[in-house]
Amino acid sequence: MPARTAAAVADVEEPQPMPGLQFNEPLSWRAGRSIPVADLLRRLNALSKEMQDMEQEENERDSFTRVAKELVNPNLLAHKDKGVKALTAACLVDILRLCAPHAPYTEQQLRDIFNMIIGQILPALADPTNAYNNQHLYVLGSLAQIKSIVLLTDIASADNLIKNVFAICFDVVSGSSKASPREELQKNVEINMTQLLTCLVDESQTLPPEVVDIIVAQFLRTDPKALSGVGGKNKKNGVIDEKQSTLVLRQLPPAYNMAKYICNACPEKMARYFSQYFNDVVVDASNSSNQKHPGKGKRRHSDGIDGSGDENAGGPTEQDLKELSKVHGLLRELWRACPGVLQNVIPQLEAELSAENVQLRLLATETLGDIISGIGAAGLPPAPTMDPAAYPSNALSDPSENTVSLNLLTKPSSPHPFPGSHPQAYSNYLGRRQDKTSLIRAAWTTGIGRILITSAGGAGLSQQEEDRLISDLSLMLGDADEKVRLAAVRAVASFSFRDIISKLGRPGGVTDSGSILAILAERIRDKKHSVREEAMTILARIWGVGVGEMSAGNEEVMALLKGIPSKILDTYYTSDIEIMVLLDRVVFEQLLPLNYPPIKGKSSKLANGNTQGAKESQGSMEKSGDALDPDLIRTERILLLVKDLDERAKKVFYAVQSRQILLSKVMRAYLERCEDYNGGVMDDNESQIKEHLSRLIKTFAGLLPNSQQATSDLWKFAKMHDRRSYQLVRFCMAPESDYRTVFKAIKEFTKRIVDASASTSASNGLLDTLTPLLYRVSLVVYNKSHVPAIMEYSRTDEKSLASTAHEVLREISSRTPEVLKAHVHEICSTLQDEAPSAKKPNDAGAIDNLKACASFAAKYPAEMPKDRKFVQAMSSFALYGSPPEAAKYAVSVIWAVTEKNESLARDLAQKCTKGFRFGEEGFLSRLATLSRLMLLAPNEIDDQSSDAILDIAIKQTLLQVREASKKPADDYEWSSPADVEVQAKCWALKILVNRIRSHTDVGTLADVAAPVYKLLSTLIEQQGEISQTKNTPPTHKPRLRLLAARLYLKLCTSRSHDALLTPSAFHALTTVAQDPVKQVRAGFLQRLKKYLNLQRLPQRFYTIPFLLAFEPSDALRSETITWIKSRATSFANMKPTSSSTRANIVMESVFARLLSVLSHHPDYSDEAEDLIDFSRYIIFYLQNVATPDNVSLIYHIAQRVKQCRDAVSSPPAPDAPPTEADDRLYHLSDLAQVIIRKYEDMHNWTIQTLPGKIRLPTSIFSEIKSHAEAQRIAEHHYLPEGVEAGAGDVLRATMRASRAAQHGKKRKSEGGDVDSRETKKAKSNLPIRRATATTSTAKKAATKVAKTPKSKKPKKDEKQASAERRRSGRVKEVEKNYVERDSDEDDEEMETVGAAVAADADDSDDPEDGGAEEDMNASVDRESPDVGDDAQEEEAEAEEQGAEEQEVEEEPATRTSPKTTARGKKKSTASPQAKAKSPGSTKSRATRSRAAAA
């Protein structure tokens, strides 16, 4: 037994023989006895499969000896069959793998093997359809992964093989070999070839220069100019179609990626090779230069600045310059791809900056500038689009303004900040600013502009460095050489509008001395025409692109650019003919482009067949349903231009328009003589015609720079004898031509001249001569199409353009009265012909003519016709006009032009009331006429007619429901257009409101107005429901509610009427801003902002825009935010006057009113979840108003609210405990203080203690009589547990979203970089819309947060802890007096602020501030209705009503039941920003919950 065990152990320990190759078939043959190809392929395939499954360490190496010897037989390596070669190569790479690291071959055999693989196998990889592609891929993979390719470096004199490897690999991946155009290479081919070449570079002691050249050539593939040299065979002659070049350059070429990987994988070796490559090219060029000029020595470094001598001497040849340019272009791309390989090249490039030769210095300067900018061989990305005729113009917030190029090759990119990586080279580059050669300075200037534009290739520049470069660029604008100045101007022109404002505008605007924009403005007077042409064009283009921002009220853009038109027009005083021609082109091509705005509007024909620009435009250009009027848009631009002109520039502007009258007379005479000239064929008076024509041509030629050429061109035009061209010019000059006619005439005239020049093979000199003359004689600015729009602005004072509009109107009437007279009389004549009757309706376009006529009559009644026929026509419109607005305008015209209007008013009132029946033909027009008469002539209407009017308005119209609704009572929706019944009710409401607006007896006003105020409040509170049976159609209710809110606003523009609006009614009015229907919200806010801009509403109305914290419409929310910030800035910049020291804290003092409004909000609850929800209102206010300067005041106001009691509800007894309304205020006060402190911490601001005390308005707050009670309330912390943390989470989430929006980024999920716990809190506390009918009361009660009992007083420790929680660490503790002092001045707060605003209006630049030109008396005294202002408001209302008619239907997500509040409690997955704040029901939430449960 033991012996047997020992034997077994011996058997186990005996080594087993290693398996070997089992293949034993012959692969070689003797001459004349070859193996058939089929058998040979079978054997090789079997051998390949067997060896592929074998591992290196697990097989006997000697078993491969025979096969290895046979595989290198020339019969196999040089076999004519491609399959044999492919299988042989596959077997050979397996032999090299299995026998590694010692290949069983001699050096010559290895050379033969690699010759076959490199010459046959690798090129075949270019054809993926090859039958043996798998074997080719296997060979490549084995060489790359096993690194068998390193054996190539052991072969003597293998440079040619290595060069072929690189050449073939790059050709294969670039498609320059035999690849089928329909087949793409597999990605692993590129990867394996990259590994193979990287291994060769890494293992080779030295690389042949040819290999370096091949690698270098791959980086030039990004250069479109060089693509023809490396194009593939499948392209015609290697040239790429220019139309397809953009498609090629949208991705990096594979060969480029391979070369980039190789360089980054072996940076040190490649740096040495590239340094030698660059040095060889430079030395070759230098040797060529030295051979021509052997006496020249080297240039000292300082000579680049102060040296002298013949710079052009010793220059390289043209061929050398091409090579130098090529290699410098390569350096640009190498820096983008692999900056590590340039560590030895940058010093050489730096040395070139001091080279004696100008061409070398120029190349070095351009190259270093592009390297710093991250610009590669493909060149610059497309220049930013700055089209002054675009509409709407690119706003600064427009994301497309900041969109990078889609072309990866032209997108500037710098992997490392060059100034930090090579500070010495960067410093020397900046020194080229003082180079003595202007060519170098010009190139340097261009480079500096690119560095600023690209922010150093995206690597970024410090603020200090950016300011230095901007300063250098401004210095170049004043360089002594015109080439440098021109380069600087063009560098500025290459900036985008956003960069011009944010970067170049940082030192100041056009009017700020020393700023780059001011220096650029100086160049428009440059002595060189090329410089001033570029400077004037780019300045005008900047203003043209920025006019949209200035119109929107962007004060930053206004401060920078508003002086541009003055600077440009001021050049008129130079009396330089070239400048005057340039000025004409700039004005009509940049400042006021003829094709602005590019909107096609319809035309409504007048009676005589002429056309008038319509106010409808393309549907694609609609905004929120409002049709764009091109004439109105163009007129606004004209008025904005004139508004900011200084006195000298205004004189020029008006003189240019006056010049049109004189030159048009000369042009008419010239055209008449051209017709008489008849192309040179005249029957009689030939000499007189020629003499007269010659004098006229001489007159025109004297207005142009090259008078000789102009004379020739004008004679040429006369000889053309193109009668159509004559007529087109006459169209341009005719006062009866509208703008569209003038523009189309200019366009057609230009085309005809170009075609005529092309047919005669002439140059464009004829067009260059005629264009300035055509601009000067055309009625472009003082055009009849602009007159109604100018009048509109003169009435409404929109965007503070009223004074400018008045001024322009005066200029038109005094200098070109035929424009106005022709316009007005034409309209009046048309209206007389179109006067309607009971059987004949008026034309649909009559309302536009009536509106223009009424507008002109309100301002210039003396110019209106007063004949009986015209008055009768207006009376017919008042009785039968359609739509009803036509009747309203007709009454306005009658009241303005007639002297005995009392009798006309009585007559119209009797005709409208006699036999009135609802629904009869023209009844809406009668209602509109009565509405207007109740405002204009209330005293002229007798008592009987007055009673009849009230009966019609109330009993026959408002209280009747003729089409009862069959839908649920709470249904509430918008429909367009409005039906007849709701239109009638709207006019009836206006009748009632106009009746009290025209009531002049203040003593009886309250009694007269009380029923109307009650009616308006009912409409607002009951969601537009006026019927006691609750059967008002759901489509009527939104319109009635909107109109009621607007009428309240109109009434409150009068102080006496505003006093009748109680605080509770005002609180109900604020809920309209959260109506479920978007059209209601937008229409209400539009009218509100308009009146606030005009300073016609009291201060308390500023609280309403802050209720848009949950506005779902991004456009409406963004527009309101912009408006709030604009008003806040305007008030902050306002200087206090002696009458009021609070004129500039209007937006801050509104905060107390906002807390009062929120405390009476229908959705208010003191539960933790609701208070966190309400924190968004306070955050919204702080985001738009709070600054480091006013945050202390806002915090103080929040504290003061807690020191008062609510006076809106029934006032309690002085010693009574706090009511529920008081507790609401105290909750919100504590919440506001918490949020303000957190907001302060997030912005690193400091809250300072105010020395005095802000008085709160006594209309909504009352004093606390008891000092002890006040002390107890102040020390008690009213917020439930968890509110502070929840509000902080909401604040952080809101600030993150705001920052992301400012950077143009899409908002990420909350807390992407924050603690997940904080994220969950923030998410859970975001306000969510809740439905009243889905949440049970039990579930609600289960989720309630426990509140601090009101009856229990906190202990001493709790008091101290509560005080510590509420006290900011940076607020100094001061002794407070908690007893509210009574103040009689609080009731007059709005008057004092209004007076201060009016007094300070002249100092305001805010275009959103419509009160900048408002009369102070009109701002303060609003007792009596202003007929002119009311006409403007009525017309604006009609326009807004039309806009609402076209409003796009509300999306289903935002359409809710009218009794569902916008802050409903039901959880929803929708974004909190996408939920509107609707007014909700006036019921308490508990009542709503019970109703929902039922």
PDB file of C-alpha atoms in Angstrom, residues 769-915:
ATOM      1  CA  THR A 769     -25.047 108.656 -58.698  1.00  0.00           C
ATOM      2  CA  LEU A 770     -28.825 108.336 -58.698  1.00  0.00           C
ATOM      3  CA  THR A 771     -29.270 106.670 -55.308  1.00  0.00           C
ATOM      4  CA  PRO A 772     -28.270 109.683 -53.139  1.00  0.00           C
ATOM      5  CA  LEU A 773     -30.472 111.915 -55.237  1.00  0.00           C
ATOM      6  CA  LEU A 774     -33.388 109.521 -54.916  1.00  0.00           C
ATOM      7  CA  TYR A 775     -32.961 109.409 -51.137  1.00  0.00           C
ATOM      8  CA  ARG A 776     -32.998 113.197 -50.953  1.00  0.00           C
ATOM      9  CA  VAL A 777     -36.167 113.732 -52.972  1.00  0.00           C
ATOM     10  CA  SER A 778     -38.251 110.847 -51.546  1.00  0.00           C
ATOM     11  CA  LEU A 779     -40.861 111.378 -48.858  1.00  0.00           C
ATOM     12  CA  VAL A 780     -39.487 108.750 -46.525  1.00  0.00           C
ATOM     13  CA  VAL A 781     -39.756 110.400 -43.096  1.00  0.00           C
ATOM     14  CA  TYR A 782     -42.526 112.944 -43.647  1.00  0.00           C
ATOM     15  CA  ASN A 783     -44.728 110.344 -45.228  1.00  0.00           C
ATOM     16  CA  LYS A 784     -48.488 110.225 -44.990  1.00  0.00           C
ATOM     17  CA  SER A 785     -48.337 106.700 -43.577  1.00  0.00           C
ATOM     18  CA  HIS A 786     -46.501 107.988 -40.528  1.00  0.00           C
ATOM     19  CA  VAL A 787     -48.917 110.782 -39.683  1.00  0.00           C
ATOM     20  CA  PRO A 788     -51.538 108.653 -37.845  1.00  0.00           C
ATOM     21  CA  ALA A 789     -48.848 106.915 -35.842  1.00  0.00           C
ATOM     22  CA  ILE A 790     -47.211 110.195 -34.919  1.00  0.00           C
ATOM     23  CA  MET A 791     -50.577 111.481 -33.751  1.00  0.00           C
ATOM     24  CA  GLU A 792     -51.078 108.320 -31.749  1.00  0.00           C
ATOM     25  CA  TYR A 793     -47.862 108.883 -29.864  1.00  0.00           C
ATOM     26  CA  SER A 794     -48.697 112.540 -29.376  1.00  0.00           C
ATOM     27  CA  ARG A 795     -51.926 111.518 -27.617  1.00  0.00           C
ATOM     28  CA  THR A 796     -50.825 108.564 -25.560  1.00  0.00           C
ATOM     29  CA  ASP A 797     -47.301 109.631 -24.619  1.00  0.00           C
ATOM     30  CA  GLU A 798     -46.326 105.985 -24.913  1.00  0.00           C
ATOM     31  CA  LYS A 799     -42.644 105.505 -24.138  1.00  0.00           C
ATOM     32  CA  SER A 800     -42.424 109.223 -23.368  1.00  0.00           C
ATOM     33  CA  LEU A 801     -42.585 110.131 -27.055  1.00  0.00           C
ATOM     34  CA  ALA A 802     -45.446 112.631 -26.861  1.00  0.00           C
ATOM     35  CA  SER A 803     -43.292 115.756 -26.867  1.00  0.00           C
ATOM     36  CA  THR A 804     -41.198 114.384 -29.710  1.00  0.00           C
ATOM     37  CA  ALA A 805     -44.327 113.521 -31.680  1.00  0.00           C
ATOM     38  CA  HIS A 806     -45.693 117.024 -31.112  1.00  0.00           C
ATOM     39  CA  GLU A 807     -42.428 118.476 -32.287  1.00  0.00           C
ATOM     40  CA  VAL A 808     -42.366 116.375 -35.441  1.00  0.00           C
ATOM     41  CA  LEU A 809     -45.985 117.251 -36.159  1.00  0.00           C
ATOM     42  CA  ARG A 810     -45.181 120.926 -35.837  1.00  0.00           C
ATOM     43  CA  GLU A 811     -42.276 120.514 -38.209  1.00  0.00           C
ATOM     44  CA  ILE A 812     -44.442 118.661 -40.705  1.00  0.00           C
ATOM     45  CA  SER A 813     -47.196 121.267 -40.548  1.00  0.00           C
ATOM     46  CA  SER A 814     -44.771 124.168 -40.865  1.00  0.00           C
ATOM     47  CA  ARG A 815     -42.355 122.747 -43.405  1.00  0.00           C
ATOM     48  CA  THR A 816     -44.424 120.208 -45.369  1.00  0.00           C
ATOM     49  CA  PRO A 817     -48.032 121.141 -44.670  1.00  0.00           C
ATOM     50  CA  GLU A 818     -49.144 119.503 -47.880  1.00  0.00           C
ATOM     51  CA  VAL A 819     -48.476 116.131 -46.309  1.00  0.00           C
ATOM     52  CA  LEU A 820     -50.927 116.707 -43.495  1.00  0.00           C
ATOM     53  CA  LYS A 821     -53.430 118.659 -45.475  1.00  0.00           C
ATOM     54  CA  ALA A 822     -53.512 116.166 -48.252  1.00  0.00           C
ATOM     55  CA  HIS A 823     -53.864 113.393 -45.746  1.00  0.00           C
ATOM     56  CA  VAL A 824     -56.612 114.925 -43.637  1.00  0.00           C
ATOM     57  CA  HIS A 825     -58.734 116.317 -46.432  1.00  0.00           C
ATOM     58  CA  GLU A 826     -58.446 113.090 -48.347  1.00  0.00           C
ATOM     59  CA  ILE A 827     -59.689 111.150 -45.368  1.00  0.00           C
ATOM     60  CA  CYS A 828     -62.493 113.610 -44.717  1.00  0.00           C
ATOM     61  CA  SER A 829     -63.598 113.493 -48.325  1.00  0.00           C
ATOM     62  CA  THR A 830     -63.557 109.698 -48.256  1.00  0.00           C
ATOM     63  CA  LEU A 831     -65.566 109.645 -45.051  1.00  0.00           C
ATOM     64  CA  GLN A 832     -68.196 111.917 -46.561  1.00  0.00           C
ATOM     65  CA  ASP A 833     -68.593 109.559 -49.497  1.00  0.00           C
ATOM     66  CA  GLU A 834     -68.740 106.512 -47.248  1.00  0.00           C
ATOM     67  CA  ALA A 835     -71.141 107.931 -44.692  1.00  0.00           C
ATOM     68  CA  PRO A 836     -73.514 105.125 -43.674  1.00  0.00           C
ATOM     69  CA  SER A 837     -77.260 105.215 -43.328  1.00  0.00           C
ATOM     70  CA  ALA A 838     -79.964 102.934 -42.006  1.00  0.00           C
ATOM     71  CA  LYS A 839     -79.831 100.960 -45.245  1.00  0.00           C
ATOM     72  CA  LYS A 840     -76.225 101.457 -46.293  1.00  0.00           C
ATOM     73  CA  PRO A 841     -73.289 100.316 -44.119  1.00  0.00           C
ATOM     74  CA  ASN A 842     -69.955 102.046 -44.182  1.00  0.00           C
ATOM     75  CA  ASP A 843     -66.796 100.593 -45.668  1.00  0.00           C
ATOM     76  CA  ALA A 844     -64.754  98.293 -43.414  1.00  0.00           C
ATOM     77  CA  GLY A 845     -61.710 100.548 -43.675  1.00  0.00           C
ATOM     78  CA  ALA A 846     -63.612 103.649 -42.570  1.00  0.00           C
ATOM     79  CA  ILE A 847     -62.732 103.122 -38.912  1.00  0.00           C
ATOM     80  CA  ASP A 848     -59.032 103.669 -39.616  1.00  0.00           C
ATOM     81  CA  ASN A 849     -59.823 106.880 -41.445  1.00  0.00           C
ATOM     82  CA  LEU A 850     -62.134 108.011 -38.655  1.00  0.00           C
ATOM     83  CA  LYS A 851     -59.484 107.287 -36.079  1.00  0.00           C
ATOM     84  CA  ALA A 852     -56.889 109.329 -37.954  1.00  0.00           C
ATOM     85  CA  CYS A 853     -59.395 112.126 -38.442  1.00  0.00           C
ATOM     86  CA  ALA A 854     -60.356 112.155 -34.755  1.00  0.00           C
ATOM     87  CA  SER A 855     -56.718 112.149 -33.697  1.00  0.00           C
ATOM     88  CA  PHE A 856     -55.862 115.076 -35.912  1.00  0.00           C
ATOM     89  CA  ALA A 857     -58.994 116.979 -34.915  1.00  0.00           C
ATOM     90  CA  ALA A 858     -58.163 116.629 -31.227  1.00  0.00           C
ATOM     91  CA  LYS A 859     -54.803 118.342 -31.744  1.00  0.00           C
ATOM     92  CA  TYR A 860     -55.443 120.606 -34.709  1.00  0.00           C
ATOM     93  CA  PRO A 861     -59.188 121.289 -34.966  1.00  0.00           C
ATOM     94  CA  ALA A 862     -58.631 124.417 -37.053  1.00  0.00           C
ATOM     95  CA  GLU A 863     -57.267 122.286 -39.880  1.00  0.00           C
ATOM     96  CA  MET A 864     -60.415 120.198 -40.016  1.00  0.00           C
ATOM     97  CA  PRO A 865     -63.275 120.938 -42.445  1.00  0.00           C
ATOM     98  CA  LYS A 866     -66.298 122.475 -40.739  1.00  0.00           C
ATOM     99  CA  ASP A 867     -68.817 122.390 -43.554  1.00  0.00           C
ATOM    100  CA  ARG A 868     -72.302 121.083 -42.946  1.00  0.00           C
ATOM    101  CA  LYS A 869     -71.874 118.075 -45.210  1.00  0.00           C
ATOM    102  CA  PHE A 870     -68.903 116.837 -43.203  1.00  0.00           C
ATOM    103  CA  VAL A 871     -70.728 117.298 -39.875  1.00  0.00           C
ATOM    104  CA  GLN A 872     -73.747 115.434 -41.235  1.00  0.00           C
ATOM    105  CA  ALA A 873     -71.463 112.629 -42.368  1.00  0.00           C
ATOM    106  CA  MET A 874     -70.009 112.412 -38.873  1.00  0.00           C
ATOM    107  CA  SER A 875     -73.516 112.350 -37.422  1.00  0.00           C
ATOM    108  CA  SER A 876     -74.362 109.465 -39.727  1.00  0.00           C
ATOM    109  CA  PHE A 877     -71.320 107.583 -38.464  1.00  0.00           C
ATOM    110  CA  ALA A 878     -72.379 108.313 -34.892  1.00  0.00           C
ATOM    111  CA  LEU A 879     -75.781 106.722 -35.531  1.00  0.00           C
ATOM    112  CA  TYR A 880     -75.009 103.941 -37.990  1.00  0.00           C
ATOM    113  CA  GLY A 881     -71.230 103.497 -37.968  1.00  0.00           C
ATOM    114  CA  SER A 882     -69.817 100.001 -37.876  1.00  0.00           C
ATOM    115  CA  PRO A 883     -68.002  98.773 -35.868  1.00  0.00           C
ATOM    116  CA  PRO A 884     -69.251 100.791 -32.881  1.00  0.00           C
ATOM    117  CA  GLU A 885     -65.821 102.357 -32.375  1.00  0.00           C
ATOM    118  CA  ALA A 886     -66.487 104.284 -35.583  1.00  0.00           C
ATOM    119  CA  ALA A 887     -69.413 106.015 -33.868  1.00  0.00           C
ATOM    120  CA  LYS A 888     -67.208 106.910 -30.922  1.00  0.00           C
ATOM    121  CA  TYR A 889     -64.598 108.518 -33.188  1.00  0.00           C
ATOM    122  CA  ALA A 890     -67.294 110.376 -35.102  1.00  0.00           C
ATOM    123  CA  VAL A 891     -68.623 111.960 -31.900  1.00  0.00           C
ATOM    124  CA  SER A 892     -65.081 113.053 -31.012  1.00  0.00           C
ATOM    125  CA  VAL A 893     -64.683 114.719 -34.412  1.00  0.00           C
ATOM    126  CA  ILE A 894     -68.030 116.494 -34.089  1.00  0.00           C
ATOM    127  CA  TRP A 895     -67.168 117.770 -30.630  1.00  0.00           C
ATOM    128  CA  ALA A 896     -63.797 119.094 -31.858  1.00  0.00           C
ATOM    129  CA  VAL A 897     -64.819 120.850 -35.085  1.00  0.00           C
ATOM    130  CA  THR A 898     -68.247 122.334 -34.345  1.00  0.00           C
ATOM    131  CA  GLU A 899     -68.967 125.447 -32.301  1.00  0.00           C
ATOM    132  CA  LYS A 900     -72.646 124.800 -31.539  1.00  0.00           C
ATOM    133  CA  ASN A 901     -72.066 121.285 -30.307  1.00  0.00           C
ATOM    134  CA  GLU A 902     -74.604 121.525 -27.470  1.00  0.00           C
ATOM    135  CA  SER A 903     -77.542 121.266 -29.831  1.00  0.00           C
ATOM    136  CA  LEU A 904     -75.840 118.498 -31.774  1.00  0.00           C
ATOM    137  CA  ALA A 905     -75.277 116.583 -28.540  1.00  0.00           C
ATOM    138  CA  ARG A 906     -78.928 116.856 -27.547  1.00  0.00           C
ATOM    139  CA  ASP A 907     -80.020 115.871 -31.020  1.00  0.00           C
ATOM    140  CA  LEU A 908     -77.749 112.834 -31.089  1.00  0.00           C
ATOM    141  CA  ALA A 909     -78.878 111.757 -27.616  1.00  0.00           C
ATOM    142  CA  GLN A 910     -82.528 111.935 -28.592  1.00  0.00           C
ATOM    143  CA  LYS A 911     -81.984 110.028 -31.821  1.00  0.00           C
ATOM    144  CA  CYS A 912     -80.044 107.304 -30.013  1.00  0.00           C
ATOM    145  CA  THR A 913     -82.609 106.837 -27.231  1.00  0.00           C
ATOM    146  CA  LYS A 914     -85.813 107.228 -29.230  1.00  0.00           C
ATOM    147  CA  GLY A 915     -87.209 103.832 -30.068  1.00  0.00           C
TER     148      GLY A 915
END
